[in-house]
Amino acid sequence: MDLTWSPEEEEFRQEARGWLAANVPGNPLPSGDTREGFAAHLEWERTLFEARWSVVSWPEAYGGRDASLWQWLVFEDEYHRAGAPARVTQNGIFLLAPTVFAFGTQEQQRRILPRMAAAEDLWAQGWSEPGAGSDLAAIRSRAVRDEGAGGWRLTGQKTWTTRGAFCTHLFGLFRTDPEAERHRGLTYFLVPLDAPGVTVRGFERLDGDEGFAEVFLDDVLVPDADVLGGVGEGWRVAMATTGSERGLTLRSPGRFLHTADRLLDLARTKGPGAHRDRVVQSWIEAQAYELFTLEQVTSIVEGRQIGAESSLNKLFWSQLDIALHETANDLLGPEAEVDGPWSRGFLFSLAGPIYAGTNEIQRNIVAERLLGLPRR
Amino acid sequence: MRFAVTERDTALAEAAGEVLAKQAGAEQIRAGWPGGRTESVDAVWRTLAGVGVTGALVPENTDGNDLGLGLDENALPPLLETLGRSGLPVPAAETVAVGAPLLAAAGAPQLPSVLRGSALLTVSLAPDAPVPFAARADLIAVPHGDGLRLYPRDEVETEPVGSVDGSRLLARVHAPAGGGLLLAEGPDELAVVYRRGVLATAALLVGLAGRMLELTVAHVRERHQFGVPVGSFQAVKHALADVELAVRFARPAVLAAGWAQAAGDPETAVRTSMAKVLASEAARKAARTAIQCHGAMGYTTEYDLHLYAKRAWALAADWGGPTEHREFIARRLGIAGAAGIASEGADT
C-alpha cells in the first residue's frame, strides 16, 4: 500500500492547478444544456484544447498529454476543486473515444479524435429509443445495406439524447440484421446530424433545460467508413463503451469530493450541529468513492479488467450524489427551492440512477455477474 | 500510488485462511459459547499463532522469541478480515492488533505464552464497559488511572455478563487499586492503541459481512419457491447487490486506514473512524439482509447464520459505534455542535 503521489504526479498537479487558477472563468457559465450556455461552454472547451487540457489521457498526436490514469485522476480532482465548467464534450470524449481507440481503424482514429479533442465535432449518444431504454437490445431503428451507394440507409428514432440539439454528430446502434438473435443483429454507426434525412427536435428535461433531443432518421445514407467495429458487432462494441460510462471515466471522485467540501462549507454556515450525522456520512462516502477508485485504478494499471465491477461505481456515485444534495436541501431549509447551484445539482442528481443504465439494471449485473445469482 | 496489499501481508492472511479453512467451521464458533468445548477453539488459535498471526505486529526476535513477524498496520486489514470471515471466537483484535505489540514493548514476561497461543489475552479501552472474553482470558488489560494496565486474571475481579453473541464471554472487570503492568499511558499513546483496535475490528466486520453474503448467496441459489430459485427474483437480487456494494466500498476504507496508521499519515484518526463507520454499517446491512433472505430459517439458531450476525452486531458497537465515530469526524471537520464540544474530553 502506498497512498502518496509521486513527485511527477505532484508536478503534474501543480501545473494543472496553476493553469486552472489562471483560466477558469470567475463567474459560473450558464447551463451547458441551454443553447446560449452551450456556446459559452464550447468557448471554454476550445480554451482547454489549446492549452492541451481537453483530453489529457490521450496520445499527444491527438491533442492529449499521454497522461497516465493516475495523472488523469489528479487532473480531474484539480478540475473539480477549481470549480471549472461541466464538460459538454464528455459524451464524445468519455464514451465514444474509448471505443474508437479500441475498435476504430487508423483512418477513423485520425479523422475523428483530433476534431473531438478540439470540440469541432460534438458527439451525442444515440442508443435509447422510445421502446428501448433499459432493454437496449430491443432497438428497432434499422440500417439497410445500399450496395450501389457503398453504405447503409438508416431509418428510425432515437430519444433522450443528451445535448442532441446542440451536437454535430451521433454515435448509435442500429439493427442491420432483423433475422439474427437480437444482440447479434446490431451495428455501431457514426452519423453526422446535418446529413439529409436527419431531423433533431430538442425538448426539456426535468430541470427545464433543453438538454434532451429526439433524433429522427429517414433513409439517412451512412458510408461504410462510418461503421465502427464491424457489421453485426454493435452489441459487443457498445458494451465496451458502457464499461467506460458506468465506471470511473464518467464520474471521477473529484466531482463528489468537491461537492462534499461545498456541503461542509454550507454546514458550517448553518450553525453548529445541523444535520451533522448526515453531513458526515455523505462526506465519508465521497472519500470512500475515492478510495474505491484508487483500488480500481491500481487493478487496471496492473493489467486486470474491471468488467462488471463498473456497475458498483455507478450505483455508489449516483446514490452518493443524491445523498449529498438532499442533505444540502435540508440544511438550506426554505432556501432549498431557490434556483441556484444546489437546487440545480439536486435536480441533476436525480438523473444519476437512470442514465448510463438504470440502477435496477446495475443491481441485476452485480447480482448475476459478481455474486453469481441465477438470471431467471 | 499503489492501492493493493503487499505480497508479504497477503501471504500471512492466506496462511491464516488455510488454517481456518481446515480447522474452524461453525462448530468451533459454537464451541466458544458458554458450555462449549473451548479446547477446540484454543487448538485452532495455537495453530494460527504458529503461522505468525499473534506476532504479526511484534518486532522480530523480541526477547529471543521467534514468533514476531515485525509487520506494520498494513498487515491488519487482510489478516483480520480473514479471521472475521471465519467467525472464530477469539480476541483477535485485542491480541493481534492491540495487546501483543504492547506486551512486547513493555517487556512483559507473559509475551511468549501469548504469542504461542497458550495464554489468552484480552484488552479493553472502554472504562466500565463489559470486556469481551474476560470471562475466560488468562490476561486482561484494562484502563486504570490514566493508563492501560495488564493483570493476570487472578489479580482482578471478573463478573460475567450474558451477551447476545454468547461466544463473546463478556465480563465486567474490577481492577485492584495497585499492581498490574503499565502497557500504555497518556492520550497520545492511548490514541495509537485505540486506533489499532478500531482498525482491526473494522476489518473483522468486513470479513463477517463477506461471510454472511456468501452464505446467503448459496442459500438463495438452492432454495426454490414458486418453482424457481428465490435468488432469481429481482427483489432478492437487489437486496444482495446492495450488500455487495456496502462491503466493496468498506474494504478500501479499511485498507487505507491501515496504511495511514503505518505511514503516520496526518489524517490517520479520521481515516480510522471512517473505516469503522463503513465497516459497521456494511456488516449490519449484511446481517439484516442475510436474515431476511433466509426467511424463517434465518431466524433460527439451528442454522449457522445467527452466529455471524450476532458477532457483527457486537463488533459494530465495540471500539466505538458508527454514530460515535461520525461524531468524532464531525469535530475534526469543524461541524460539531454543542454536544460535540461537551464530549471533547472523551476523544481518543
XYZ file of C-alpha atoms in Angstrom:
724
model
C 0.000 0.000 0.000
C 1.245 3.432 -0.852
C -1.256 6.273 -0.923
C 1.193 9.014 -1.731
C 1.573 10.687 -5.100
C 4.922 10.523 -6.857
C 6.933 13.724 -7.457
C 5.972 13.518 -11.164
C 2.287 13.300 -10.280
C 2.658 16.192 -7.841
C 4.361 18.223 -10.540
C 1.516 17.432 -12.910
C -0.943 18.517 -10.211
C 0.832 21.821 -9.726
C 0.867 22.507 -13.443
C -2.854 21.733 -13.764
C -3.699 23.754 -10.662
C -1.734 26.746 -11.858
C -3.317 26.738 -15.273
C -6.847 26.256 -13.920
C -6.408 29.033 -11.357
C -5.427 31.408 -14.144
C -8.061 30.313 -16.671
C -11.273 29.058 -15.042
C -13.977 31.688 -15.607
C -14.603 33.747 -12.485
C -18.364 33.658 -12.867
C -20.064 30.317 -13.439
C -21.136 29.811 -17.066
C -24.843 29.492 -17.844
C -26.043 25.870 -18.044
C -24.412 23.924 -20.870
C -27.769 22.308 -21.523
C -29.198 25.511 -22.974
C -28.326 26.883 -26.402
C -26.716 30.025 -25.038
C -24.870 28.162 -22.290
C -23.670 25.521 -24.707
C -21.974 28.173 -26.834
C -20.238 29.591 -23.755
C -19.103 26.114 -22.792
C -17.740 25.480 -26.277
C -15.518 28.504 -25.933
C -14.203 27.030 -22.676
C -13.686 23.629 -24.355
C -11.539 25.294 -27.009
C -9.526 27.120 -24.359
C -8.909 23.758 -22.705
C -7.879 22.226 -26.019
C -5.469 25.000 -26.928
C -3.629 24.514 -23.644
C -3.809 20.718 -24.169
C -6.025 20.039 -21.153
C -9.118 18.800 -23.007
C -8.089 15.143 -23.339
C -5.108 14.688 -21.010
C -5.064 10.890 -21.169
C -4.976 10.715 -24.989
C -1.786 10.414 -27.051
C -0.096 13.692 -27.898
C -0.761 13.093 -31.587
C -4.474 13.517 -30.950
C -4.198 16.555 -28.709
C -3.551 14.862 -25.365
C -0.652 14.631 -22.928
C -0.230 10.863 -22.754
C -1.224 11.199 -19.103
C -1.380 8.018 -17.037
C -4.647 7.017 -15.339
C -3.174 8.359 -12.103
C -2.443 11.712 -13.714
C -5.925 11.729 -15.174
C -7.352 11.302 -11.647
C -5.150 14.124 -10.408
C -6.328 16.374 -13.223
C -9.986 15.553 -12.539
C -9.506 16.292 -8.856
C -7.971 19.676 -9.622
C -10.587 20.399 -12.272
C -13.483 19.952 -9.869
C -11.722 21.696 -6.992
C -11.171 24.687 -9.250
C -14.921 24.788 -9.900
C -14.289 24.551 -13.645
C -17.275 24.270 -16.033
C -19.041 20.971 -16.710
C -17.704 19.265 -19.842
C -20.299 19.485 -22.627
C -17.999 17.330 -24.781
C -17.946 14.494 -22.284
C -20.144 12.036 -24.170
C -17.709 12.044 -27.057
C -14.534 12.123 -25.009
C -15.516 9.657 -22.309
C -17.966 7.368 -24.129
C -17.152 7.314 -27.839
C -13.391 7.911 -27.763
C -12.502 4.794 -25.712
C -14.479 2.786 -28.270
C -12.716 4.464 -31.195
C -9.346 3.732 -29.583
C -10.348 0.100 -29.041
C -12.253 -0.679 -32.235
C -11.671 2.114 -34.748
C -9.485 1.828 -37.833
C -6.437 4.088 -38.063
C -8.310 6.160 -40.607
C -11.239 6.583 -38.216
C -8.975 7.460 -35.310
C -7.185 10.166 -37.332
C -10.415 11.549 -38.718
C -12.500 11.510 -35.522
C -10.276 12.003 -32.496
C -8.439 15.304 -33.164
C -11.682 17.065 -34.107
C -13.338 15.668 -30.998
C -10.471 16.887 -28.815
C -10.747 20.353 -30.357
C -14.527 20.472 -29.797
C -15.028 20.919 -33.533
C -17.153 17.796 -33.774
C -19.604 17.405 -30.894
C -20.893 13.914 -30.268
C -24.239 12.781 -28.884
C -25.087 9.243 -27.831
C -27.828 7.578 -29.887
C -28.779 4.464 -28.021
C -32.156 4.827 -26.325
C -35.338 4.634 -28.385
C -38.933 5.148 -27.302
C -39.278 1.369 -26.944
C -35.705 0.563 -25.893
C -34.478 2.091 -22.644
C -33.239 -0.393 -20.056
C -33.927 -3.098 -22.626
C -31.345 -1.707 -25.016
C -31.241 -4.786 -27.229
C -34.877 -4.062 -28.180
C -33.588 -1.379 -30.582
C -35.758 -1.151 -33.705
C -34.061 1.628 -35.695
C -32.652 -0.162 -38.693
C -29.893 0.123 -41.247
C -30.383 -1.399 -44.688
C -27.481 -2.161 -46.993
C -27.194 0.019 -50.134
C -24.526 -1.647 -52.287
C -24.735 0.974 -55.023
C -24.066 3.829 -52.632
C -21.401 1.890 -50.706
C -23.085 2.291 -47.373
C -26.161 1.854 -45.222
C -29.529 3.604 -45.097
C -30.637 4.380 -41.536
C -34.268 4.789 -40.523
C -35.766 5.119 -37.067
C -35.901 7.245 -33.930
C -33.513 7.873 -31.052
C -34.555 9.749 -27.928
C -33.462 11.249 -24.570
C -30.294 12.153 -26.456
C -28.238 14.372 -24.167
C -27.470 17.777 -25.757
C -28.599 16.267 -29.073
C -30.000 19.610 -30.216
C -26.564 21.249 -29.972
C -24.288 18.442 -31.175
C -22.940 17.870 -34.667
C -22.680 14.065 -34.683
C -24.356 10.992 -33.270
C -22.909 7.588 -32.382
C -25.524 4.897 -32.124
C -26.721 1.355 -32.526
C -28.876 0.257 -35.439
C -30.337 -3.105 -36.433
C -28.593 -4.417 -39.549
C -29.877 -7.994 -39.357
C -33.519 -8.272 -38.303
C -33.332 -12.106 -38.555
C -30.410 -12.542 -36.148
C -30.699 -13.075 -32.385
C -31.456 -9.613 -31.040
C -27.995 -8.957 -29.537
C -26.241 -10.079 -32.715
C -28.023 -8.121 -35.400
C -26.796 -4.684 -34.292
C -24.135 -2.420 -35.773
C -22.432 0.675 -34.334
C -22.732 3.696 -36.676
C -21.342 7.228 -36.698
C -23.793 9.743 -38.153
C -23.374 13.468 -38.930
C -26.501 15.231 -37.706
C -26.555 17.530 -40.770
C -26.919 14.553 -43.149
C -30.013 14.623 -45.404
C -32.909 12.819 -43.724
C -31.942 13.695 -40.122
C -34.364 15.753 -38.031
C -33.487 16.799 -34.487
C -36.054 18.121 -32.026
C -34.847 19.344 -28.665
C -37.034 19.009 -25.590
C -36.854 19.928 -21.933
C -35.535 17.778 -19.170
C -36.988 17.779 -15.659
C -34.743 20.719 -14.761
C -36.261 22.868 -17.516
C -33.223 22.927 -19.797
C -33.386 21.809 -23.406
C -30.869 19.112 -22.548
C -32.626 16.290 -24.386
C -33.416 15.707 -28.047
C -35.142 13.155 -30.157
C -33.436 12.321 -33.410
C -35.479 11.108 -36.378
C -33.671 9.329 -39.215
C -35.387 8.901 -42.545
C -33.352 6.923 -45.092
C -30.076 8.568 -43.989
C -27.099 7.368 -46.040
C -24.034 6.493 -43.956
C -20.881 5.276 -45.766
C -19.083 2.064 -44.792
C -16.270 4.183 -43.387
C -18.609 5.198 -40.563
C -19.278 1.703 -39.270
C -17.349 1.322 -36.011
C -16.078 -2.143 -35.147
C -17.685 -4.280 -37.834
C -21.155 -5.079 -39.095
C -23.150 -7.128 -36.590
C -20.626 -6.370 -33.841
C -22.556 -3.428 -32.392
C -23.546 -5.006 -29.094
C -20.018 -6.119 -28.239
C -18.554 -2.763 -29.266
C -21.212 -0.838 -27.354
C -20.712 -2.855 -24.185
C -17.088 -1.764 -24.145
C -18.415 1.801 -24.023
C -20.865 1.078 -21.194
C -17.933 -0.054 -19.092
C -16.408 3.393 -19.548
C -19.687 5.123 -18.931
C -20.602 3.358 -15.696
C -17.082 3.206 -14.450
C -14.624 5.773 -13.434
C -14.166 7.654 -16.665
C -17.629 9.172 -16.468
C -17.589 10.116 -12.808
C -14.210 10.674 -11.241
C -14.051 11.085 -7.453
C -13.060 14.747 -7.760
C -16.626 15.684 -8.602
C -18.050 14.264 -5.365
C -15.133 15.296 -3.171
C -15.722 18.848 -4.330
C -19.476 18.643 -3.661
C -18.766 17.152 -0.211
C -16.468 20.084 0.565
C -19.184 22.516 -0.510
C -21.598 20.658 1.773
C -19.198 21.084 4.699
C -18.955 24.807 3.977
C -22.728 25.012 3.921
C -22.997 23.064 7.188
C -20.544 25.458 8.845
C -22.595 28.479 7.827
C -25.781 26.890 9.146
C -24.601 26.875 12.724
C -23.311 24.136 14.911
C -24.531 20.626 14.589
C -27.223 20.998 11.950
C -27.855 17.577 10.377
C -24.311 16.716 11.461
C -24.644 12.950 11.245
C -25.875 13.001 7.646
C -23.359 15.594 6.534
C -20.551 13.462 7.909
C -21.958 10.283 6.371
C -22.104 11.905 2.921
C -18.604 13.264 3.357
C -17.344 9.804 4.367
C -18.959 8.238 1.326
C -17.315 10.737 -1.003
C -13.942 9.758 0.484
C -14.908 6.079 0.165
C -15.617 6.585 -3.522
C -12.138 7.987 -3.988
C -10.534 5.075 -2.151
C -12.541 2.550 -4.151
C -11.388 4.295 -7.311
C -7.744 4.218 -6.245
C -8.060 0.483 -5.675
C -9.717 0.059 -9.044
C -7.126 2.140 -10.904
C -4.380 0.068 -9.309
C -6.095 -3.024 -10.712
C -6.355 -1.524 -14.176
C -2.760 -0.263 -14.161
C -1.605 -3.753 -13.150
C -3.449 -5.263 -16.096
C -6.681 -6.597 -14.612
C -10.087 -5.978 -16.166
C -12.769 -4.323 -14.037
C -15.697 -5.591 -16.126
C -18.971 -5.835 -14.221
C -17.414 -4.007 -11.278
C -18.108 -0.744 -13.069
C -21.738 -1.293 -12.022
C -20.605 -0.864 -8.402
C -19.136 2.556 -9.250
C -22.332 3.612 -10.945
C -24.590 2.531 -8.084
C -22.376 4.168 -5.496
C -21.779 7.561 -7.088
C -25.376 8.002 -8.219
C -26.703 7.333 -4.708
C -23.982 9.450 -3.161
C -24.823 12.402 -5.404
C -28.454 12.330 -4.282
C -27.482 11.985 -0.613
C -25.135 14.985 -0.856
C -27.834 17.150 -2.424
C -30.714 16.008 -0.217
C -28.596 16.768 2.833
C -27.839 20.205 1.393
C -31.565 20.749 0.831
C -32.270 20.040 4.484
C -29.513 22.405 5.591
C -30.911 25.096 3.301
C -34.446 24.739 4.645
C -36.817 27.133 2.887
C -33.921 28.365 0.696
C -33.690 24.919 -0.907
C -36.308 25.720 -3.550
C -34.480 28.830 -4.756
C -32.885 28.345 -8.186
C -29.131 28.021 -7.694
C -26.205 25.612 -7.710
C -27.643 23.345 -5.007
C -31.151 23.106 -6.440
C -29.793 22.583 -9.956
C -27.369 19.981 -8.669
C -30.195 18.274 -6.832
C -32.373 18.049 -9.939
C -29.459 16.713 -11.942
C -28.578 14.143 -9.263
C -31.999 12.555 -9.764
C -30.966 11.592 -13.294
C -27.930 9.683 -11.997
C -29.746 6.456 -11.112
C -31.356 6.488 -14.591
C -28.751 7.375 -17.201
C -25.873 5.100 -18.170
C -28.122 2.112 -17.466
C -30.707 2.349 -14.679
C -29.648 1.301 -11.209
C -32.099 -1.595 -11.428
C -30.095 -2.931 -14.365
C -26.841 -2.300 -12.467
C -28.106 -4.256 -9.459
C -29.022 -7.149 -11.744
C -25.491 -7.062 -13.145
C -23.928 -7.032 -9.678
C -26.182 -9.873 -8.519
C -25.748 -12.033 -11.596
C -22.154 -11.408 -12.623
C -20.417 -10.600 -9.348
C -22.475 -12.730 -6.944
C -23.477 -15.486 -9.353
C -27.243 -15.401 -8.795
C -29.390 -17.110 -11.430
C -30.597 -14.994 -14.339
C -34.088 -16.488 -14.341
C 0.421 5.381 -5.563
C -0.384 1.712 -5.287
C -3.612 0.682 -3.618
C -3.034 -3.010 -3.101
C -1.962 -5.285 -0.277
C 1.713 -6.303 -0.445
C 2.698 -9.917 -1.051
C 4.025 -10.318 2.461
C 0.785 -9.152 4.070
C -1.264 -11.267 1.676
C 0.862 -14.306 2.491
C 0.139 -14.045 6.217
C -3.611 -13.668 5.632
C -3.542 -16.654 3.276
C -1.636 -18.773 5.766
C -4.259 -17.943 8.388
C -7.009 -18.618 5.859
C -5.658 -22.107 5.178
C -5.609 -22.967 8.869
C -9.131 -21.649 9.330
C -10.490 -23.449 6.272
C -9.257 -26.764 7.661
C -9.952 -26.324 11.348
C -12.529 -23.628 12.013
C -16.107 -24.193 10.932
C -19.346 -23.160 12.584
C -18.714 -25.976 15.070
C -15.769 -24.033 16.503
C -17.910 -20.919 16.853
C -20.500 -22.883 18.797
C -17.681 -24.288 20.916
C -16.958 -20.760 22.076
C -20.411 -20.356 23.546
C -20.960 -20.989 27.272
C -20.749 -24.712 27.983
C -18.903 -25.383 24.702
C -15.621 -27.217 24.294
C -13.313 -24.211 24.263
C -10.320 -26.569 23.944
C -11.127 -26.931 20.246
C -11.083 -23.150 19.817
C -7.806 -22.903 21.703
C -6.282 -25.552 19.462
C -7.079 -23.500 16.341
C -5.742 -20.373 17.993
C -2.454 -22.131 18.789
C -2.145 -23.286 15.178
C -2.804 -19.716 13.986
C -0.191 -18.486 16.452
C 2.227 -20.971 14.911
C 1.924 -19.344 11.476
C 2.595 -15.919 12.991
C -0.886 -14.478 13.497
C -0.424 -13.431 17.136
C 3.018 -11.986 16.463
C 2.126 -10.094 13.273
C 2.908 -6.679 14.807
C 5.524 -7.850 17.295
C 9.098 -6.981 16.311
C 11.210 -9.907 15.173
C 13.340 -11.670 17.797
C 11.811 -9.873 20.783
C 13.222 -11.487 23.928
C 14.557 -14.377 21.929
C 11.117 -15.439 20.674
C 10.789 -16.462 17.067
C 7.109 -15.621 16.629
C 7.331 -11.897 15.976
C 6.876 -11.091 12.287
C 7.706 -7.390 12.556
C 4.914 -6.283 10.216
C 3.131 -2.939 10.444
C -0.570 -1.980 10.458
C -0.819 -2.647 6.721
C -0.927 -6.317 7.673
C -4.031 -5.932 9.828
C -6.825 -5.446 7.244
C -6.253 -8.620 5.201
C -5.427 -10.735 8.250
C -8.307 -9.570 10.418
C -10.749 -9.775 7.516
C -9.785 -13.428 7.173
C -10.202 -14.031 10.899
C -13.517 -12.190 10.870
C -14.804 -14.274 7.990
C -14.182 -17.463 9.979
C -16.143 -16.256 12.999
C -13.582 -17.950 15.270
C -14.465 -16.812 18.815
C -11.122 -15.391 19.911
C -9.969 -11.920 20.984
C -8.333 -11.347 17.603
C -8.338 -7.549 17.505
C -7.465 -7.377 21.205
C -4.497 -9.746 20.933
C -3.076 -9.265 17.448
C -3.559 -5.540 16.900
C -3.530 -4.166 20.433
C -2.211 -6.423 23.183
C 0.717 -8.420 21.804
C 2.734 -5.445 20.485
C 2.172 -3.630 23.813
C 3.357 -6.627 25.817
C 6.431 -6.782 23.617
C 7.167 -3.086 24.108
C 6.671 -3.361 27.866
C 8.876 -6.443 28.126
C 6.033 -8.435 29.697
C 7.149 -11.905 30.782
C 3.855 -13.370 29.515
C 4.636 -12.416 25.895
C 5.933 -15.830 24.751
C 2.854 -17.669 26.028
C 0.572 -15.103 24.342
C 2.476 -15.450 21.068
C 2.293 -19.246 21.249
C -1.437 -19.008 21.829
C -1.268 -20.807 25.163
C -2.331 -17.761 27.191
C -5.470 -15.928 26.108
C -5.115 -12.147 26.229
C -7.898 -9.568 26.050
C -7.866 -5.780 26.146
C -10.468 -3.061 26.528
C -10.033 0.693 26.479
C -13.650 1.441 27.340
C -13.930 2.273 31.033
C -16.658 0.313 32.847
C -17.900 -1.459 29.690
C -18.064 -5.266 29.745
C -14.789 -6.709 28.426
C -15.005 -9.356 25.675
C -13.509 -12.746 26.558
C -12.790 -11.544 30.105
C -14.861 -14.471 31.412
C -12.128 -16.844 30.319
C -8.996 -14.850 29.395
C -5.730 -15.565 31.226
C -4.525 -11.973 30.873
C -6.683 -8.857 30.937
C -5.617 -5.314 30.107
C -7.990 -2.525 31.138
C -7.728 1.214 31.796
C -6.677 2.152 35.264
C -5.861 5.670 36.318
C -4.529 7.378 33.222
C -3.009 4.266 31.720
C -3.721 0.817 30.361
C -2.566 -1.916 32.716
C -2.150 -5.671 32.320
C -3.334 -8.067 35.004
C -3.223 -11.848 35.361
C -6.834 -12.987 35.702
C -6.453 -13.910 39.407
C -5.490 -10.323 40.236
C -8.793 -8.861 39.032
C -12.373 -9.480 39.963
C -14.498 -10.568 36.986
C -18.246 -10.560 36.873
C -19.593 -12.473 33.842
C -22.340 -10.762 31.837
C -24.712 -12.518 29.432
C -24.408 -11.402 25.822
C -26.323 -11.692 22.556
C -23.279 -13.330 20.970
C -22.632 -15.968 23.639
C -19.125 -16.589 22.302
C -18.023 -13.120 23.386
C -17.852 -14.338 27.016
C -18.272 -10.840 28.389
C -17.374 -9.891 31.930
C -17.157 -6.686 33.867
C -13.656 -6.310 35.248
C -12.753 -4.643 38.515
C -9.031 -3.982 38.782
C -7.336 -3.592 42.172
C -6.037 -0.214 43.350
C -2.391 -1.200 42.865
C -0.475 -3.683 40.750
C -0.662 -4.579 37.100
C 1.903 -3.841 34.429
C 1.669 -0.448 32.701
C 1.280 -1.000 28.945
C 0.462 2.493 27.706
C -0.284 5.881 29.157
C -1.130 9.414 28.124
C -3.585 10.489 25.441
C -1.162 10.187 22.501
C -0.037 6.669 23.276
C -3.566 5.550 24.088
C -4.859 7.071 20.844
C -2.454 4.929 18.820
C -3.545 1.842 20.761
C -7.223 2.703 20.331
C -6.892 3.209 16.579
C -5.298 -0.184 16.125
C -8.236 -1.764 17.918
C -10.728 0.198 15.807
C -8.929 -0.744 12.588
C -8.752 -4.432 13.455
C -12.419 -4.512 14.432
C -13.402 -2.798 11.190
C -11.510 -5.471 9.260
C -13.211 -8.248 11.252
C -16.562 -6.697 10.306
C -15.723 -6.670 6.601
C -14.883 -10.360 6.873
C -18.114 -11.142 8.703
C -20.151 -9.210 6.155
C -18.495 -11.144 3.333
C -19.204 -14.454 5.056
C -22.879 -13.631 5.614
C -23.219 -12.591 1.992
C -21.595 -15.829 0.848
C -23.929 -17.949 2.986
C -26.934 -16.075 1.665
C -25.921 -16.304 -1.981
C -25.508 -20.070 -1.552
C -28.924 -20.293 0.095
C -30.898 -18.278 -2.453
C -29.352 -20.240 -5.316
C -30.550 -23.504 -3.772
C -33.829 -22.568 -2.159
C -36.767 -22.906 -4.576
C -40.177 -21.275 -4.212
C -42.792 -20.852 -6.946
C -40.729 -23.397 -8.885
C -37.611 -21.216 -9.231
C -34.572 -20.344 -7.094
C -35.524 -17.402 -4.852
C -32.233 -15.794 -5.926
C -33.704 -15.304 -9.394
C -36.201 -12.752 -8.052
C -35.142 -9.143 -8.512
C -36.203 -8.150 -5.005
C -33.702 -10.651 -3.604
C -31.017 -9.823 -6.171
C -31.201 -6.130 -5.496
C -31.050 -6.531 -1.738
C -27.917 -8.671 -2.052
C -26.378 -6.339 -4.638
C -26.700 -3.556 -2.058
C -24.835 -5.676 0.489
C -22.061 -6.337 -2.028
C -21.905 -2.601 -2.690
C -21.545 -1.788 1.003
C -18.838 -4.410 1.520
C -16.872 -3.432 -1.553
C -16.795 0.227 -0.509
C -15.938 -0.537 3.128
C -12.908 -2.685 2.306
C -10.756 0.018 0.642
C -11.507 2.376 3.539
C -10.169 -0.235 5.958
C -7.065 -0.799 3.826
C -6.486 2.955 3.683
C -6.779 3.249 7.468
C -4.171 0.511 7.870
C -1.833 2.318 5.514
C -2.435 5.643 7.308
C -1.527 4.124 10.673
C 1.620 2.518 9.319
C 2.685 5.614 7.392
C 1.879 8.111 10.143
C -0.471 9.958 7.805
C -1.812 13.186 9.366
C -5.382 12.072 8.592
C -4.978 8.761 10.406
C -7.606 9.421 13.066
C -10.284 10.418 10.568
C -9.391 7.609 8.174
C -9.660 5.097 11.007
C -13.055 6.351 12.118
C -14.281 6.314 8.506
C -13.249 2.695 8.175
C -15.166 1.751 11.304
C -18.293 3.601 10.189
C -18.348 1.976 6.749
C -17.461 -1.499 8.012
C -20.017 -1.378 10.828
C -22.797 -0.207 8.526
C -21.862 -2.801 5.889
C -21.871 -5.630 8.417
C -25.182 -4.571 9.930
C -26.730 -4.321 6.483
C -25.302 -7.738 5.614
C -26.748 -9.271 8.800
C -30.181 -7.745 8.299
C -30.380 -8.664 4.624
C -28.981 -12.157 5.167
C -31.597 -12.953 7.796
C -34.370 -11.574 5.574
C -33.233 -13.536 2.516
C -33.069 -16.766 4.524
C -36.699 -16.380 5.544
C -37.726 -18.241 8.697
C -34.583 -20.358 8.521
C -32.592 -17.194 9.184
C -34.487 -16.686 12.412
C -33.342 -19.940 13.996
C -30.271 -20.918 15.959
C -30.112 -24.314 14.233
C -28.789 -22.652 11.121
C -25.312 -21.047 11.289
C -26.178 -17.551 10.134
C -27.047 -16.206 13.589
C -23.516 -16.939 14.803
C -22.063 -14.437 12.341
C -24.888 -11.906 12.639
C -24.584 -11.721 16.407
C -20.839 -11.225 16.154
C -21.420 -8.439 13.646
C -23.830 -6.633 15.975
C -21.363 -6.946 18.839
C -18.380 -5.689 16.856
C -20.319 -2.884 15.137
C -20.873 -1.386 18.592
C -17.447 -2.274 20.024
C -14.450 0.089 19.720
C -16.901 2.922 19.034
C -20.133 2.528 17.096
C -20.812 4.362 13.817
C -22.522 7.327 15.481
C -19.625 7.852 17.871
C -17.108 7.753 15.031
C -19.185 10.104 12.874
C -19.327 12.445 15.850
C -15.556 12.350 16.099
C -15.194 13.121 12.377
C -17.714 15.966 12.735
C -15.472 17.576 15.348
C -12.434 17.180 13.116
C -14.296 18.717 10.203
C -15.434 21.625 12.324
C -19.155 20.986 12.050
C -19.800 19.634 15.550
C -22.407 21.262 17.709
C -22.702 21.739 21.450
C -22.931 18.000 22.077
C -19.665 17.519 20.250
C -17.875 20.111 22.324
C -19.204 18.629 25.559
C -17.787 15.189 24.761
C -14.436 16.514 23.536
C -12.747 15.126 26.652
C -13.664 11.546 25.725
C -11.861 11.939 22.451
C -9.118 9.381 21.973
